[in-house]
Amino acid sequence: MSRTVYVNGEYLPEEEAKVSIFDRGFLMADGVYEVTSVLGGKLIDFDGHAVRLERSLRELDMAAPVTKDELLAIHRELVARNAIDEGMVYLQITRGSPGDRDFAFPDPAVTPSTIVLFTQNKPGLAANPAANKGIKVISIEDIRWGRRDIKTVQLLYPSMGKMMAKKAGADDAWMVEDGFVTEGTSNNAYIVKGNRIITRALSSDILHGITRAAVLRFAREAQMEVEERSFSIDEAKQADEAFITSASAFVMPVVEIDGAQVGSGTPGRVALRLREIYLDESRKAAV
Ligand code: PDD
């Protein structure tokens, strides 16, 4: 069935939605994005995603084509029109189409940004059976650019990382820089030692995950210890548990790293508890 999508102020059937071949998102990956999950027909952590989007735009001197209230209304309209109960809303804003190719940024007064949103229907997203089994990751070198805190659409290396994982019989890859894990290809990475959750501190080395912020808050509220510091693959292999977080995976246990079993090789108690708390609390706060 054809989706209704949103392009520059219009709701259209996906077949009729068009963006110029000169769009800078297409030619230069000059764009930013957000992925917001939907549970029970409501948006999870919308505010966090909207605030991070504003920051990404600001860091790239890109104009926001819509206000936060308008953005919420568009998200809700798409969820309703596409009858999404569980799934995601993808949002992308690019520096628009100057009508030709040029490295210099176009004048925003002349070239408006392009905004596109579409839904992805994922029935069973919250009850994902992968969470009961856990996922396997491999480690790969992190060769991305230095502003990973900006959520840009430059996703070629993360895509390559997922393919390297697939080829190795794993589900995903953790990226390593200077001997320490930065993050997963599309998620933040954690290990657990006893009652302590360890995850890399925020900097321009990683994306400031919206799910990360919520999960760490819930962990602290549940009296778990949180240590924001870097860890190596060797330390992760010796940990009691490992897991990842993202808007689409929520909290997902990691049971194998580079072929070595983590802990008992089954999803850990802390990861599963955090997944449960995150899903419960986020549903309550959903808009
Ligand atoms: N990815 N790190 C990277 C590199 C990511 O791409 C993502 C999100 C995260 C987690 O951020 P959040 O909790 O805000 O989703 C961390 C999205 C889901 C994606 O590209 O599909």
Coordinates of C-alpha atoms and ligand atoms in Angstrom, one line a residue:
M1 CA 0.0 0.0 0.0
S2 CA 1.3 3.4 -0.9
R3 CA 2.3 5.7 2.0
T4 CA 1.4 9.3 2.4
V5 CA 4.6 11.2 2.8
Y6 CA 5.4 14.9 3.4
V7 CA 7.6 17.0 1.1
N8 CA 8.0 20.8 1.5
G9 CA 4.6 21.6 2.9
E10 CA 2.6 18.9 1.0
Y11 CA 1.2 15.6 1.9
L12 CA 1.5 13.3 -1.2
P13 CA 1.3 9.6 -2.2
E14 CA 4.9 8.4 -2.1
E15 CA 5.0 7.9 -5.9
E16 CA 4.3 11.6 -6.5
A17 CA 6.8 12.9 -4.0
K18 CA 9.8 14.5 -5.7
V19 CA 13.1 16.2 -4.8
S20 CA 15.4 17.9 -7.4
I21 CA 18.5 16.1 -8.7
F22 CA 20.4 19.3 -7.6
D23 CA 19.3 18.9 -4.0
R24 CA 22.4 19.2 -1.8
G25 CA 21.3 16.3 0.2
F26 CA 21.6 14.1 -2.9
L27 CA 24.8 15.7 -4.3
M28 CA 26.7 16.4 -1.1
A29 CA 25.0 14.6 1.8
D30 CA 24.4 18.2 3.0
G31 CA 21.5 17.3 5.3
V32 CA 20.5 16.2 8.7
Y33 CA 17.9 13.7 9.9
E34 CA 16.0 12.3 12.9
V35 CA 14.3 9.0 13.5
T36 CA 11.4 9.0 16.0
S37 CA 9.7 5.8 17.1
V38 CA 6.0 5.3 17.4
L39 CA 4.4 3.1 19.9
G40 CA 0.6 2.8 20.4
G41 CA 0.3 5.4 17.7
K42 CA 2.2 8.0 19.7
L43 CA 5.6 9.6 19.4
I44 CA 8.4 8.5 21.7
D45 CA 10.9 11.2 22.9
F46 CA 9.6 13.7 20.3
D47 CA 10.9 16.6 22.3
G48 CA 14.5 15.2 22.5
H49 CA 14.6 14.6 18.8
A50 CA 13.2 18.0 18.0
V51 CA 15.8 19.7 20.2
R52 CA 18.7 17.7 18.7
L53 CA 17.4 18.5 15.2
E54 CA 17.6 22.2 16.0
R55 CA 21.1 21.8 17.2
S56 CA 22.2 19.8 14.1
L57 CA 20.7 22.6 11.9
R58 CA 22.4 25.3 14.0
E59 CA 25.8 23.6 13.8
L60 CA 25.6 23.5 10.0
D61 CA 24.2 27.1 9.6
M62 CA 21.1 25.6 8.1
A63 CA 17.7 27.3 8.5
A64 CA 14.8 25.4 10.1
P65 CA 12.0 25.3 7.6
V66 CA 9.3 24.7 10.2
T67 CA 8.8 25.4 13.9
K68 CA 8.9 22.7 16.6
D69 CA 5.1 22.9 16.9
E70 CA 4.6 22.5 13.1
L71 CA 7.0 19.6 13.2
L72 CA 5.0 17.8 15.8
A73 CA 1.8 18.4 13.9
I74 CA 3.4 16.9 10.7
H75 CA 4.6 13.9 12.6
R76 CA 1.2 13.3 14.1
E77 CA -0.6 13.8 10.7
L78 CA 1.7 11.3 9.0
V79 CA 1.2 8.7 11.8
A80 CA -2.6 9.2 11.5
R81 CA -2.8 9.2 7.7
N82 CA -0.7 6.0 7.5
A83 CA -2.4 4.3 10.5
I84 CA 0.9 3.6 12.2
D85 CA 0.6 1.8 15.6
E86 CA 4.2 0.7 15.9
G87 CA 7.0 2.0 13.7
M88 CA 9.1 5.1 12.9
V89 CA 8.9 8.6 11.5
Y90 CA 11.9 9.5 9.4
L91 CA 12.7 13.2 9.0
Q92 CA 15.3 14.8 6.7
I93 CA 16.2 18.4 6.1
T94 CA 18.7 19.4 3.5
R95 CA 20.2 22.7 2.4
G96 CA 17.9 22.6 -0.6
S97 CA 18.4 22.8 -4.3
P98 CA 20.3 25.8 -5.8
G99 CA 19.6 24.5 -9.3
D100 CA 23.2 23.5 -10.0
R101 CA 26.2 21.9 -8.3
D102 CA 28.5 24.2 -6.3
F103 CA 30.6 23.5 -3.2
A104 CA 29.7 26.9 -1.6
F105 CA 26.5 27.0 0.4
P106 CA 23.6 28.8 -1.4
D107 CA 22.1 31.9 0.1
P108 CA 19.3 30.6 2.3
A109 CA 17.1 33.6 1.3
V110 CA 17.2 32.4 -2.3
T111 CA 17.4 28.6 -1.7
P112 CA 15.0 27.3 0.9
S113 CA 15.9 24.0 2.6
T114 CA 14.2 20.8 1.6
I115 CA 12.1 18.9 4.2
V116 CA 10.9 15.4 3.8
L117 CA 9.2 13.1 6.3
F118 CA 7.9 9.5 5.8
T119 CA 6.7 6.7 8.1
Q120 CA 7.9 3.2 8.4
N121 CA 5.3 0.7 9.6
K122 CA 6.9 -1.9 12.0
P123 CA 4.3 -3.9 13.7
G124 CA 5.8 -5.8 16.7
L125 CA 8.7 -3.2 17.1
A126 CA 8.4 -3.2 20.9
A127 CA 8.1 -7.0 21.1
N128 CA 11.1 -7.6 18.9
P129 CA 12.1 -11.2 19.5
A130 CA 15.8 -10.2 18.9
A131 CA 15.7 -8.7 22.4
N132 CA 15.2 -12.2 23.9
K133 CA 18.2 -13.6 22.0
G134 CA 20.5 -10.6 21.9
I135 CA 22.6 -9.5 19.0
K136 CA 26.2 -10.2 17.9
V137 CA 28.6 -7.4 17.0
I138 CA 32.0 -7.2 15.4
S139 CA 34.5 -4.4 15.9
I140 CA 35.6 -2.2 13.1
E141 CA 37.8 0.8 12.8
D142 CA 36.0 4.1 13.2
I143 CA 37.0 6.1 10.1
R144 CA 34.1 8.6 10.1
W145 CA 34.5 12.4 10.1
G146 CA 35.0 14.3 13.4
R147 CA 31.5 15.8 13.9
R148 CA 29.6 12.7 14.8
D149 CA 27.5 14.7 17.2
I150 CA 25.7 16.3 14.2
K151 CA 23.1 13.8 12.9
T152 CA 24.0 14.2 9.2
V153 CA 22.9 11.9 6.4
Q154 CA 26.5 10.9 5.6
L155 CA 25.7 7.2 6.4
L156 CA 28.0 5.4 3.9
Y157 CA 30.5 4.2 6.4
P158 CA 27.8 3.0 8.9
S159 CA 26.2 1.2 6.0
M160 CA 29.5 -0.4 5.1
G161 CA 29.9 -1.4 8.8
K162 CA 26.5 -3.2 8.8
M163 CA 27.6 -5.0 5.6
M164 CA 30.9 -6.1 7.2
A165 CA 28.9 -7.4 10.2
K166 CA 26.5 -9.3 7.9
K167 CA 29.4 -10.8 6.0
A168 CA 31.0 -12.0 9.3
G169 CA 27.7 -13.6 10.4
A170 CA 27.0 -10.8 13.0
D171 CA 24.2 -8.3 13.4
D172 CA 26.0 -5.0 13.8
A173 CA 29.4 -3.4 14.3
W174 CA 31.0 -1.4 17.1
M175 CA 33.4 1.2 15.9
V176 CA 36.8 1.7 17.6
E177 CA 39.0 4.7 17.6
D178 CA 42.4 4.9 19.4
G179 CA 41.7 1.6 21.1
F180 CA 38.3 2.7 22.5
V181 CA 34.7 2.0 21.3
T182 CA 33.0 5.1 20.0
E183 CA 29.5 3.7 19.2
G184 CA 27.6 1.3 17.1
T185 CA 26.9 2.0 13.4
S186 CA 23.5 3.4 14.3
N187 CA 23.3 3.2 18.1
N188 CA 25.2 3.9 21.3
A189 CA 27.2 1.2 23.0
Y190 CA 27.3 0.1 26.7
I191 CA 28.8 -2.5 28.9
V192 CA 27.8 -3.6 32.4
K193 CA 30.1 -4.6 35.3
G194 CA 28.2 -5.6 38.4
N195 CA 25.6 -2.9 39.0
R196 CA 27.6 -0.3 37.0
I197 CA 26.6 0.8 33.5
I198 CA 29.6 2.1 31.4
T199 CA 29.2 4.2 28.3
R200 CA 31.4 6.6 26.5
A201 CA 31.0 10.3 27.6
L202 CA 29.4 12.8 25.2
S203 CA 31.7 14.7 22.8
S204 CA 31.9 15.3 19.1
D205 CA 33.1 11.6 18.8
I206 CA 29.6 10.2 19.1
L207 CA 26.0 11.0 18.5
H208 CA 24.3 12.3 21.6
G209 CA 21.6 9.6 21.6
I210 CA 18.1 10.6 22.7
T211 CA 17.5 7.0 23.9
R212 CA 20.9 7.2 25.7
A213 CA 19.8 10.2 27.7
A214 CA 16.5 8.6 28.7
V215 CA 18.0 5.2 29.6
L216 CA 20.8 6.8 31.7
R217 CA 18.2 8.9 33.5
F218 CA 16.0 5.8 34.2
A219 CA 19.1 3.8 35.3
R220 CA 20.1 6.5 37.8
E221 CA 16.5 6.7 39.1
A222 CA 16.6 2.9 39.6
Q223 CA 19.7 3.3 41.7
M224 CA 22.0 1.8 39.2
E225 CA 25.5 3.3 38.9
V226 CA 26.4 5.1 35.6
E227 CA 30.0 5.7 34.6
E228 CA 30.5 7.8 31.5
R229 CA 33.9 6.8 30.2
S230 CA 35.5 5.1 27.3
F231 CA 36.0 1.3 27.2
S232 CA 38.0 -1.0 24.9
I233 CA 36.8 -4.1 23.1
D234 CA 38.9 -6.2 25.5
E235 CA 37.1 -4.7 28.5
A236 CA 33.8 -5.3 26.8
K237 CA 34.5 -8.9 26.2
Q238 CA 35.2 -9.3 29.9
A239 CA 32.1 -7.4 31.0
D240 CA 29.0 -9.1 32.6
E241 CA 26.7 -7.7 29.9
A242 CA 26.7 -5.4 26.9
F243 CA 23.9 -3.6 25.1
I244 CA 23.0 -0.9 22.6
T245 CA 20.4 1.9 22.5
S246 CA 18.7 3.7 19.7
A247 CA 15.3 5.1 18.8
S248 CA 14.5 2.0 16.7
A249 CA 16.2 -0.7 18.8
F250 CA 15.3 0.8 22.2
V251 CA 17.6 -1.2 24.6
M252 CA 19.0 -4.3 22.8
P253 CA 21.3 -6.8 24.5
V254 CA 24.6 -7.7 22.9
V255 CA 25.7 -11.3 23.6
E256 CA 28.8 -11.7 21.4
I257 CA 31.7 -9.4 20.5
D258 CA 34.1 -10.5 17.8
G259 CA 33.0 -14.1 18.3
A260 CA 33.6 -14.0 22.1
Q261 CA 30.6 -14.6 24.3
V262 CA 29.7 -11.7 26.7
G263 CA 28.9 -12.9 30.2
S264 CA 26.7 -16.0 29.9
G265 CA 26.1 -15.4 26.2
T266 CA 22.4 -14.6 26.8
P267 CA 20.7 -11.2 27.3
G268 CA 21.8 -9.7 30.6
R269 CA 19.5 -8.9 33.6
V270 CA 20.4 -5.1 33.5
A271 CA 19.8 -4.7 29.8
L272 CA 16.5 -6.5 29.9
R273 CA 15.4 -4.5 33.0
L274 CA 16.4 -1.2 31.3
R275 CA 14.5 -2.2 28.1
E276 CA 11.4 -2.8 30.2
I277 CA 11.7 0.4 32.1
Y278 CA 12.4 2.4 28.9
L279 CA 9.4 1.0 27.1
D280 CA 7.1 1.5 30.0
E281 CA 8.2 5.1 30.8
S282 CA 8.4 6.2 27.2
R283 CA 4.9 4.9 26.4
K284 CA 3.6 6.9 29.4
A285 CA 5.4 10.1 28.2
A286 CA 4.6 9.5 24.5
V287 CA 2.8 12.4 22.6
Ligands
PDD1 N1 20.4 6.0 14.6 N2 24.7 6.7 17.2 C1 24.5 6.7 15.9 C2 25.7 6.7 15.0 C3 23.2 6.7 15.4 O1 23.0 6.7 14.1 C4 22.1 6.6 16.3 C5 20.6 6.6 15.8 C6 22.3 6.6 17.7 C7 21.3 6.5 18.7 O2 20.6 7.7 18.8 P1 19.0 7.8 19.2 O3 18.9 7.1 20.5 O4 18.8 9.2 19.3 O5 18.2 7.1 18.2 C8 23.7 6.6 18.1 C9 19.1 6.1 14.0 C10 18.1 5.3 14.8 C11 19.1 5.6 12.6 O6 20.0 6.1 11.9 O7 18.2 4.9 12.1

